[in-house]
Short mmCIF file of C-alpha atoms in Angstrom, two decimals:
data_model
loop_
_atom_site.label_atom_id
_atom_site.label_comp_id
_atom_site.label_asym_id
_atom_site.label_seq_id
_atom_site.Cartn_x
_atom_site.Cartn_y
_atom_site.Cartn_z
CA UNK M 8 15.36 111.52 54.53
CA UNK M 9 14.30 109.83 57.74
CA UNK M 10 14.18 111.53 61.08
CA UNK M 11 16.97 110.93 63.58
CA UNK M 12 14.92 110.02 66.65
CA UNK M 13 15.30 108.56 70.10
CA UNK M 14 15.74 104.91 68.99
CA UNK M 15 18.64 105.91 66.76
CA UNK M 16 20.27 107.97 69.50
CA UNK M 17 19.86 105.09 71.95
CA UNK M 18 21.55 102.77 69.48
CA UNK M 19 24.46 105.20 69.19
CA UNK M 20 24.64 105.47 72.98
CA UNK M 21 24.90 101.70 73.15
CA UNK M 22 27.72 101.90 70.62
CA UNK M 23 29.53 104.44 72.78
CA UNK M 24 29.29 102.05 75.73
CA UNK M 25 31.02 99.28 73.77
CA UNK M 26 33.67 101.63 72.40
CA UNK M 27 34.55 102.70 75.95
CA UNK M 28 34.48 99.12 77.24
CA UNK M 29 36.65 97.86 74.40
CA UNK M 30 39.16 100.66 75.04
CA UNK M 31 39.25 99.86 78.75
CA UNK M 32 39.69 96.14 78.10
CA UNK M 33 42.49 96.83 75.62
CA UNK M 34 44.19 99.27 77.96
CA UNK M 35 43.95 97.02 81.02
CA UNK M 36 45.11 93.95 79.11
CA UNK M 37 47.76 95.96 77.30
CA UNK M 38 48.91 97.44 80.60
CA UNK M 39 49.73 94.00 82.00
CA UNK M 40 51.06 92.67 78.70
CA UNK M 41 53.01 95.84 77.99
CA UNK M 42 54.71 95.71 81.37
CA UNK M 43 55.86 92.15 80.70
CA UNK M 44 57.03 93.07 77.19
CA UNK M 45 58.89 96.15 78.48
CA UNK M 46 60.62 94.17 81.23
CA UNK M 47 61.53 91.42 78.77
CA UNK M 48 62.84 93.94 76.25
CA UNK M 49 64.92 95.78 78.89
CA UNK M 50 66.23 92.58 80.47
CA UNK M 51 69.68 91.07 79.97
CA UNK M 52 68.45 87.65 78.88
CA UNK M 53 69.27 87.31 75.19
CA UNK M 54 66.39 85.21 73.87
CA UNK M 55 63.81 87.08 75.94
CA UNK M 56 65.00 90.40 74.52
CA UNK M 57 64.84 89.08 70.97
CA UNK M 58 61.37 87.59 71.47
CA UNK M 59 60.02 90.84 72.92
CA UNK M 60 61.63 92.90 70.14
CA UNK M 61 60.10 90.58 67.51
CA UNK M 62 56.67 90.84 69.12
CA UNK M 63 56.90 94.65 69.14
CA UNK M 64 58.12 94.81 65.53
CA UNK M 65 55.30 92.61 64.25
CA UNK M 66 52.53 94.59 65.92
CA UNK M 67 54.03 97.99 65.12
CA UNK M 68 54.89 97.07 61.53
CA UNK M 69 51.48 95.75 60.44
CA UNK M 70 48.12 97.54 60.20
CA UNK M 71 45.73 97.08 63.13
CA UNK M 72 43.04 96.16 60.60
CA UNK M 73 45.09 93.18 59.39
CA UNK M 74 45.84 92.17 62.98
CA UNK M 75 42.09 92.10 63.63
CA UNK M 76 41.50 89.94 60.56
CA UNK M 77 44.31 87.51 61.40
CA UNK M 78 43.20 87.09 65.03
CA UNK M 79 39.52 86.91 64.06
CA UNK M 80 39.98 84.25 61.38
CA UNK M 81 43.02 82.65 62.98
CA UNK M 82 41.21 81.77 66.19
CA UNK M 83 38.40 80.11 64.28
CA UNK M 84 40.94 78.18 62.20
CA UNK M 85 42.46 76.93 65.45
CA UNK M 86 39.04 75.60 66.39
CA UNK M 87 37.92 78.29 68.84
CA UNK M 88 34.51 79.65 68.02
CA UNK M 89 34.74 83.00 69.76
CA UNK M 90 32.44 85.99 69.62
CA UNK M 91 33.52 89.12 67.74
CA UNK M 92 33.95 90.82 71.12
CA UNK M 93 36.39 88.20 72.40
CA UNK M 94 38.57 88.18 69.33
CA UNK M 95 38.59 91.96 69.07
CA UNK M 96 39.46 92.22 72.77
CA UNK M 97 42.31 89.73 72.34
CA UNK M 98 43.65 91.64 69.34
CA UNK M 99 43.42 95.02 71.09
CA UNK M 100 45.23 93.57 74.11
CA UNK M 101 48.06 92.19 71.98
CA UNK M 102 48.36 95.42 70.01
CA UNK M 103 48.37 97.57 73.16
CA UNK M 104 50.94 95.25 74.78
CA UNK M 105 53.33 95.85 71.90
CA UNK M 106 52.91 99.64 71.79
CA UNK M 107 52.91 100.16 75.56
CA UNK M 108 55.81 97.72 75.86
CA UNK M 109 57.88 99.84 73.48
CA UNK M 110 56.89 103.11 75.21
CA UNK M 111 57.74 101.78 78.66
CA UNK M 112 60.93 100.10 77.48
CA UNK M 113 62.08 103.50 76.27
CA UNK M 114 61.25 105.07 79.62
CA UNK M 115 63.01 102.32 81.60
CA UNK M 116 66.14 102.75 79.51
CA UNK M 117 65.93 106.54 79.67
CA UNK M 118 66.51 106.47 83.43
CA UNK M 119 70.11 107.08 84.40
CA UNK M 120 71.99 103.78 84.60
CA UNK M 121 73.47 104.90 87.92
CA UNK M 122 70.18 104.29 89.68
CA UNK M 123 70.14 100.62 88.80
CA UNK M 124 73.82 100.31 89.59
CA UNK M 125 73.39 101.97 92.99
CA UNK M 126 70.44 99.71 93.79
CA UNK M 127 72.46 96.63 92.86
CA UNK M 128 75.40 97.82 94.89
CA UNK M 129 73.06 98.10 97.86
CA UNK M 130 72.02 94.50 97.29
CA UNK M 131 68.44 95.30 96.30
CA UNK M 132 66.93 92.44 94.34
CA UNK M 133 65.46 92.65 90.84
CA UNK M 134 61.85 92.65 92.04
CA UNK M 135 62.25 95.49 94.50
CA UNK M 136 64.64 97.35 92.22
CA UNK M 137 62.02 97.40 89.47
CA UNK M 138 58.91 97.90 91.61
CA UNK M 139 60.29 100.49 94.01
CA UNK M 140 62.94 102.32 92.03
CA UNK M 141 62.82 101.96 88.25
CA UNK M 142 59.15 101.53 87.36
CA UNK M 143 57.65 104.40 89.42
CA UNK M 144 60.01 106.86 87.73
CA UNK M 145 59.67 105.26 84.30
CA UNK M 146 55.86 105.35 84.51
CA UNK M 147 55.93 109.03 85.37
CA UNK M 148 58.35 109.72 82.56
CA UNK M 149 56.24 107.87 80.01
CA UNK M 150 52.86 109.26 81.07
CA UNK M 151 52.44 111.64 78.07
CA UNK M 152 53.25 108.89 75.57
CA UNK M 153 50.98 106.45 77.42
CA UNK M 154 48.06 108.87 77.29
CA UNK M 155 48.85 109.49 73.63
CA UNK M 156 48.59 105.77 72.97
CA UNK M 157 45.30 105.60 74.87
CA UNK M 158 43.88 108.06 72.33
CA UNK M 159 45.24 105.93 69.49
CA UNK M 160 43.69 102.82 71.07
CA UNK M 161 40.30 104.50 71.45
CA UNK M 162 40.35 105.56 67.81
CA UNK M 163 41.59 102.09 66.83
CA UNK M 164 38.53 100.41 68.32
CA UNK M 165 36.57 101.92 65.41
CA UNK M 166 38.15 99.23 63.20
CA UNK M 167 36.26 96.56 65.17
CA UNK M 168 33.24 97.73 63.16
CA UNK M 169 34.80 96.19 60.05
CA UNK M 170 34.69 92.69 61.56
CA UNK M 171 31.08 93.38 62.55
CA UNK M 172 31.37 94.29 66.22
CA UNK M 173 28.67 96.82 67.17
CA UNK M 174 30.68 99.62 68.74
CA UNK M 175 30.16 103.33 68.01
CA UNK M 176 31.35 103.27 64.39
CA UNK M 177 29.25 100.22 63.53
CA UNK M 178 26.10 101.58 65.16
CA UNK M 179 26.81 104.82 63.29
CA UNK M 180 26.83 102.90 60.01
CA UNK M 181 23.57 101.15 60.94
CA UNK M 182 21.87 104.43 61.83
CA UNK M 183 23.28 106.05 58.69
CA UNK M 184 21.82 103.29 56.52
CA UNK M 185 18.46 103.57 58.26
CA UNK M 186 18.14 107.36 58.07
CA UNK M 187 19.85 107.99 54.71
CA UNK M 188 21.85 110.87 56.15
CA UNK M 189 25.47 109.73 56.33
CA UNK M 190 26.84 113.27 56.60
CA UNK M 191 24.84 114.07 59.74
CA UNK M 192 25.29 110.67 61.39
CA UNK M 193 29.03 110.33 60.74
CA UNK M 194 29.52 113.93 61.86
CA UNK M 195 27.78 113.09 65.13
CA UNK M 196 29.99 110.00 65.46
CA UNK M 197 33.07 112.14 64.79
CA UNK M 198 32.01 114.65 67.45
CA UNK M 199 31.52 111.85 69.99
CA UNK M 200 34.99 110.45 69.29
CA UNK M 201 36.43 113.95 69.50
CA UNK M 202 34.76 114.63 72.85
CA UNK M 203 36.27 111.41 74.21
CA UNK M 204 39.76 111.86 72.73
CA UNK M 205 40.44 115.58 72.98
CA UNK M 206 40.49 115.90 76.80
CA UNK M 207 42.92 112.97 76.90
CA UNK M 208 45.15 114.64 74.31
CA UNK M 209 45.10 117.92 76.23
CA UNK M 210 45.90 116.10 79.47
CA UNK M 211 48.81 114.31 77.79
CA UNK M 212 50.20 117.57 76.45
CA UNK M 213 49.96 119.23 79.86
CA UNK M 214 51.85 116.32 81.43
CA UNK M 215 54.49 116.62 78.73
CA UNK M 216 55.02 120.33 79.46
CA UNK M 217 55.18 119.70 83.19
CA UNK M 218 57.71 116.89 82.76
CA UNK M 219 59.83 118.98 80.40
CA UNK M 220 60.49 121.34 83.31
CA UNK M 221 61.26 118.62 85.86
CA UNK M 222 64.74 117.10 85.78
CA UNK M 223 65.22 113.38 86.39
CA UNK M 224 67.39 112.72 89.42
CA UNK M 225 70.78 111.49 88.30
CA UNK W 200 37.68 67.98 62.16
CA UNK W 201 40.87 69.95 61.76
CA UNK W 202 41.43 72.85 59.41
CA UNK W 203 43.52 72.15 56.33
CA UNK W 204 45.80 75.06 55.53
CA UNK W 205 45.95 75.81 51.85
CA UNK W 206 48.39 78.51 50.84
CA UNK W 207 48.03 77.80 47.11
CA UNK W 208 45.67 80.78 46.98
CA UNK W 209 48.74 82.95 47.60
CA UNK W 210 50.94 81.48 44.89
CA UNK W 211 48.04 81.44 42.43
CA UNK W 212 47.43 85.13 43.02
CA UNK W 213 50.97 86.32 43.67
CA UNK W 214 50.81 88.82 40.82
CA UNK W 215 47.58 90.42 42.07
CA UNK W 216 49.09 90.74 45.56
CA UNK W 217 52.23 92.30 44.12
CA UNK W 218 50.15 94.86 42.23
CA UNK W 219 48.29 95.51 45.48
CA UNK W 220 51.59 96.24 47.23
CA UNK W 221 52.55 98.69 44.48
CA UNK W 222 49.16 100.40 44.73
CA UNK W 223 49.58 100.75 48.50
CA UNK W 224 53.08 102.20 48.07
CA UNK W 225 51.87 104.57 45.36
CA UNK W 226 48.92 105.77 47.45
CA UNK W 227 51.23 106.24 50.42
CA UNK W 228 53.77 108.17 48.34
CA UNK W 229 51.10 110.53 46.99
CA UNK W 230 49.66 111.10 50.45
CA UNK W 231 53.13 111.57 51.98
CA UNK W 232 54.19 114.25 49.51
CA UNK W 233 50.83 116.01 49.78
CA UNK W 234 50.84 115.78 53.57
CA UNK W 235 54.38 117.12 53.87
CA UNK W 236 53.69 120.07 51.57
CA UNK W 237 50.42 120.91 53.32
CA UNK W 238 51.99 120.50 56.76
CA UNK W 239 54.84 122.91 55.93
CA UNK W 240 52.27 125.47 54.74
CA UNK W 241 50.12 124.98 57.83
CA UNK W 242 53.04 125.28 60.22
CA UNK W 243 54.16 128.43 58.40
CA UNK W 244 50.60 129.69 58.91
CA UNK W 245 50.85 128.96 62.62
CA UNK W 246 53.97 131.15 62.81
CA UNK W 247 52.61 133.98 60.70
CA UNK W 248 51.60 137.34 62.12
CA UNK W 249 48.11 136.92 60.69
CA UNK W 250 46.62 135.50 63.86
CA UNK W 251 43.28 134.92 62.16
CA UNK W 252 44.95 131.92 60.47
CA UNK W 253 45.90 130.25 63.75
CA UNK W 254 42.51 129.12 65.01
CA UNK W 255 41.34 127.29 61.83
CA UNK W 256 44.71 125.53 61.53
CA UNK W 257 44.75 124.46 65.18
CA UNK W 258 41.12 123.31 64.88
CA UNK W 259 41.92 121.24 61.76
CA UNK W 260 44.91 119.60 63.42
CA UNK W 261 43.05 118.82 66.65
CA UNK W 262 39.91 117.48 64.96
CA UNK W 263 41.85 115.17 62.63
CA UNK W 264 44.15 113.92 65.38
CA UNK W 265 41.28 113.19 67.76
CA UNK W 266 38.89 111.31 65.48
CA UNK W 267 39.38 107.86 63.89
CA UNK W 268 40.57 107.70 60.30
CA UNK W 269 37.66 105.41 59.46
CA UNK W 270 35.18 108.15 60.42
CA UNK W 271 37.13 110.72 58.40
CA UNK W 272 37.07 108.65 55.23
CA UNK W 273 33.37 107.77 55.70
CA UNK W 274 32.52 111.46 55.98
CA UNK W 275 34.50 112.23 52.82
CA UNK W 276 33.17 109.28 50.82
CA UNK W 277 29.62 108.69 52.14
CA UNK W 278 28.89 112.06 53.76
CA UNK W 279 29.94 114.61 51.16
CA UNK W 280 27.58 113.33 48.41
CA UNK W 281 24.72 114.58 50.64
CA UNK W 282 25.85 118.12 49.86
CA UNK W 283 26.56 117.24 46.25
CA UNK W 284 30.29 116.49 46.38
CA UNK W 285 30.97 113.07 44.92
CA UNK W 286 34.50 111.66 45.13
CA UNK W 287 35.72 108.46 43.53
CA UNK W 288 37.14 105.89 46.01
CA UNK W 289 40.66 106.62 44.77
CA UNK W 290 40.35 110.38 45.20
CA UNK W 291 38.61 110.09 48.57
CA UNK W 292 41.33 107.70 49.76
CA UNK W 293 44.20 109.94 48.63
CA UNK W 294 42.52 113.04 50.04
CA UNK W 295 41.72 111.46 53.40
CA UNK W 296 45.25 110.10 53.81
CA UNK W 297 46.78 113.44 52.80
CA UNK W 298 44.67 115.43 55.27
CA UNK W 299 45.26 112.89 58.03
CA UNK W 300 49.00 112.80 57.43
CA UNK W 301 49.15 116.59 57.20
CA UNK W 302 47.52 117.06 60.61
CA UNK W 303 50.06 114.81 62.34
CA UNK W 304 52.99 116.22 60.37
CA UNK W 305 51.94 119.81 61.18
CA UNK W 306 52.13 119.04 64.87
CA UNK W 307 55.59 117.45 64.45
CA UNK W 308 56.97 120.21 62.19
CA UNK W 309 55.60 122.95 64.48
CA UNK W 310 57.61 121.42 67.32
CA UNK W 311 60.70 121.28 65.10
CA UNK W 312 60.39 124.90 64.00
CA UNK W 313 60.02 126.02 67.61
CA UNK W 314 63.27 124.28 68.47
CA UNK W 315 65.28 126.54 66.14
CA UNK W 316 66.63 129.44 68.18
CA UNK W 317 65.42 132.91 67.24
CA UNK W 318 69.00 134.11 66.96
CA UNK W 319 69.42 131.94 63.86
CA UNK W 320 66.67 133.82 62.04
CA UNK W 321 68.08 137.15 63.15
CA UNK W 322 71.56 136.14 62.00
CA UNK W 323 70.20 135.09 58.64
CA UNK W 324 68.36 138.37 58.18
CA UNK W 325 71.43 140.33 59.30
CA UNK W 326 73.43 138.56 56.59
CA UNK W 327 71.01 139.96 54.04
CA UNK W 328 69.01 136.82 53.22
CA UNK W 329 65.40 137.38 52.30
CA UNK W 330 62.83 136.10 54.85
CA UNK W 331 61.80 133.22 52.57
CA UNK W 332 65.45 132.18 52.16
CA UNK W 333 65.93 132.34 55.91
CA UNK W 334 62.88 130.16 56.41
CA UNK W 335 63.96 127.59 53.86
CA UNK W 336 67.67 127.27 54.59
CA UNK W 337 68.11 128.45 58.17
CA UNK W 338 64.89 127.32 59.82
CA UNK W 339 63.12 124.60 57.83
CA UNK W 340 66.00 122.34 56.88
CA UNK W 341 67.57 122.09 60.36
CA UNK W 342 64.06 121.69 61.80
CA UNK W 343 63.29 118.81 59.43
CA UNK W 344 66.62 117.22 60.32
CA UNK W 345 65.77 117.39 64.02
CA UNK W 346 62.30 115.88 63.61
CA UNK W 347 63.18 113.42 60.86
CA UNK W 348 62.79 110.29 63.02
CA UNK W 349 59.30 111.26 64.25
CA UNK W 350 58.26 112.26 60.76
CA UNK W 351 59.46 108.94 59.35
CA UNK W 352 57.57 106.84 61.89
CA UNK W 353 54.49 108.96 61.23
CA UNK W 354 54.77 108.27 57.50
CA UNK W 355 55.21 104.54 58.05
CA UNK W 356 52.12 104.69 60.24
CA UNK W 357 50.39 106.45 57.34
CA UNK W 358 51.26 103.51 55.08
CA UNK W 359 49.70 101.13 57.63
CA UNK W 360 46.66 103.41 57.93
CA UNK W 361 46.16 103.22 54.17
CA UNK W 362 44.84 99.65 54.69
CA UNK W 363 41.67 101.25 56.07
CA UNK W 364 40.74 102.74 52.70
CA UNK W 365 39.82 99.20 51.66
CA UNK W 366 36.56 99.90 53.52
CA UNK W 367 35.50 102.18 50.66
CA UNK W 368 36.89 99.75 48.06
CA UNK W 369 39.78 101.95 46.99
CA UNK W 370 42.43 99.94 45.17
CA UNK W 371 45.27 98.87 47.45
CA UNK W 372 46.67 95.74 49.07
CA UNK W 373 43.96 95.11 51.68
CA UNK W 374 41.27 95.55 49.05
CA UNK W 375 43.02 92.98 46.85
CA UNK W 376 43.04 90.67 49.87
CA UNK W 377 39.33 91.23 50.49
CA UNK W 378 38.49 90.44 46.87
CA UNK W 379 40.58 87.23 47.00
CA UNK W 380 38.90 86.29 50.26
CA UNK W 381 35.46 86.73 48.74
CA UNK W 382 36.44 84.42 45.89
CA UNK W 383 38.30 81.69 47.75
CA UNK W 384 37.15 81.89 51.41
CA UNK W 385 40.77 81.32 52.49
CA UNK W 386 40.50 84.22 54.94
CA UNK W 387 43.23 83.25 57.36
CA UNK W 388 45.86 82.31 54.77
CA UNK W 389 45.29 85.51 52.79
CA UNK W 390 45.27 87.95 55.71
CA UNK W 391 48.22 86.26 57.39
CA UNK W 392 50.37 86.62 54.27
CA UNK W 393 49.13 90.15 53.57
CA UNK W 394 50.01 91.20 57.12
CA UNK W 395 53.49 89.85 56.37
CA UNK W 396 53.62 91.93 53.19
CA UNK W 397 52.85 95.07 55.20
CA UNK W 398 55.67 94.16 57.58
CA UNK W 399 58.04 93.90 54.60
CA UNK W 400 56.83 97.25 53.23
CA UNK W 401 57.37 98.89 56.64
CA UNK W 402 60.95 97.61 56.67
CA UNK W 403 61.42 98.76 53.08
CA UNK W 404 60.19 102.28 53.85
CA UNK W 405 62.43 102.48 56.93
CA UNK W 406 65.42 101.55 54.79
CA UNK W 407 64.53 104.10 52.10
CA UNK W 408 64.06 106.84 54.69
CA UNK W 409 67.38 106.00 56.34
CA UNK W 410 69.08 106.33 52.95
CA UNK W 411 67.28 109.62 52.23
CA UNK W 412 68.54 110.99 55.52
CA UNK W 413 72.12 110.16 54.64
CA UNK W 414 71.82 111.71 51.20
CA UNK W 415 69.88 114.83 52.05
CA UNK W 416 70.41 115.68 55.71
CA UNK W 417 73.84 114.36 56.64
CA UNK W 418 76.50 116.78 57.82
CA UNK W 419 78.51 118.51 56.47
CA UNK W 420 75.89 120.47 54.59
CA UNK W 421 77.64 121.99 51.63
CA UNK W 422 74.80 123.62 49.71
#
């Protein structure tokens, strides 16, 4: 059994960096995409609603692993020769857009209808109605679920290792193969994921408890 | 040079893909039943007066929920042989999915059990039911009814998660796809269609669960 030394730990640290970056890219991209999907899904334009619902269904009804494969091979079929990072980032963004879109759609529609009606009666336009009235409340309402999805996204980036992208899981596999101690190495990897995810989970749960006590203004 | 799509690989191997779907559904069913049983036990443990049980159960639930499934199955399949425990891919896959599903289901069921008012239990006991009867008929069934939607989406998610066991070459749909890909190099065609098959299976499970709800949980509850 080989020794687990500094080079191996540095490799793992580099993996952690890419896991965090990939999560941030997915969350930022998914934040923008999810907002568009949520607005489309909650809108009153028939075809837009259907398109958003279809998008959500496809990404929530198929495994993330298959989504990675389809995007990874699909882009090359279309003639783009993209790095593993780019295709994984695109896939994570699309996936996060669908999940966050559904979470935020639920929050938008959970707000009392009277708020929108009152805003319309006052002649406030769609843009201001959404930005100043509906979305701030909906975002607050959906914070626990959003944080919950962030944990899911972080864990999901581990699948990028299967298409060969060197994030934490992949570097873990490399180190494991080099040191012949999979139990130790994968346990370390698990601990690192846990240390990243658990505080987020706790934060989400605290938000949930706090919101459960706070009524939404009718 | 443009890519020529060739979906003949699908029709040529339709039977193998169908078997793969059945294997995925079978694996999911085994894991679902195991997860549900284990989760009911664990959430009973969380309510028991033996407080020594609480910490290990909470730790199990938190660790499983806050680490990726891929790491969990690698520890079971590649890690455990280091200490002399060798599992076949099929067993490791079923075990990993069961434990993973149980952790999520425990959290959901715990919430459901908490939502049943204490007065219900007291009323049941006052009527002379034994504690286990109270738990089963007065607490568990209404709790499961209340959390049924979350439990169902968790189980569908479990079916999607089962695709990850292909990474240890356990037999299921994604593994069938990977084998076909290795033979034909029609990566995009195969994975595109297989993703569609998962979508169909998700819809199928939703429909089955909706039917189960109507049969087993619908009011009035004469039983």
